[in-house]
Amino acid sequence: MAHYVIGDVQGCYSELQALVKKIKFNPNKDKIIFAGDLVNRGHQSLEVMDFCMRHKGSIKAVLGNHDFYLLYLIEHQKKNKSLKKVLDSKNIQKYHSWLKKLPLLLEIKIKETKETFWISHAGIPYIWDIRMAKKLSKEIQTGMKDDSFKILENIWGDTPKIWNSDLKGYKRSRTIINYFTRMRFLGKDGSLKLKAKKNKADEMHVPWFNQTIKNLKENQYIIFGHWAALEGKTKLTNIIGVDTGCVWGNKLTAIRLEDRKLFQVKKA
Ligand SMILES: [Mn+2]
């Protein structure tokens, strides 16, 4: 049995198929954990969703910003060209109820190596310790169960820019979701710098993981997607990026947690 975390698929089903073959995925034994952004932009989002439905029992996933977007389109009955086939599918209810229940953060413990891996789409900001991050992921998951329509309606926007435990209501849910699914650079005070797209850090903003790394012990790891321009490179051993930009013509990546071996396929 092995655990594989796969980076942003974004509707690249042919590449997912090739990768699953490469890792010799055995749904009776192995587990796949998707790091979010299963759909959108790529042309085969429907096939990716069907893959998840087919192997539900052996698949876990965290929500990415594009998955939230799909949930928004479904619940608010909006249209989108890239997601049309998914939205028009007769299985839409199945996709919806599966996606809606996904967490923002997953914890996987590997017995053999006594290592712990946390997986979230964008990462975990240093201002939250792991306990806090787990609590906030749970808070959104519970919120989505009872109040998804309103949470999704209020999800869009870059503010509040900084986390504060006193935040309430939909500002609070939006901020938590922004940290977990859209974060790249943070200010020194832990504020989100969502507009900063360039890959170079400066005095005002640094990649989130440069600060978070100080919170991790030797046998603790964070795996994240979302930041395709990094091509997975954080220069850190314990924080590993798995979005290698397949949808942008680059690669789709899986990491096997038991030995942290990487498996990659090129965009077809
Ligand atoms: Mn993303």
Coordinates of C-alpha atoms and ligand atoms in Angstrom, one line a residue, residues 8 10 35-37 41 64-67 121-122 181-182 184 225-227 243, ligand 1:
D8 CA -3.3 20.3 -9.8
Q10 CA -7.1 21.1 -13.9
A35 CA -3.9 18.6 -3.8
G36 CA -6.9 20.6 -5.2
D37 CA -7.9 22.2 -8.5
R41 CA -9.0 25.3 -17.8
G64 CA -8.7 24.3 -4.5
N65 CA -9.9 27.7 -5.7
H66 CA -11.1 26.2 -9.0
D67 CA -13.1 23.5 -7.2
H121 CA -4.1 23.5 -1.9
A122 CA -2.1 26.7 -1.3
T181 CA -6.6 28.0 -1.6
R182 CA -5.1 31.2 -3.0
R184 CA 1.4 32.6 -2.5
G225 CA -0.3 22.8 -5.2
H226 CA -1.6 26.0 -6.7
W227 CA 1.7 27.7 -7.5
D243 CA 1.7 21.9 -9.0
Ligands
MN1 MN -5.2 27.0 -7.5

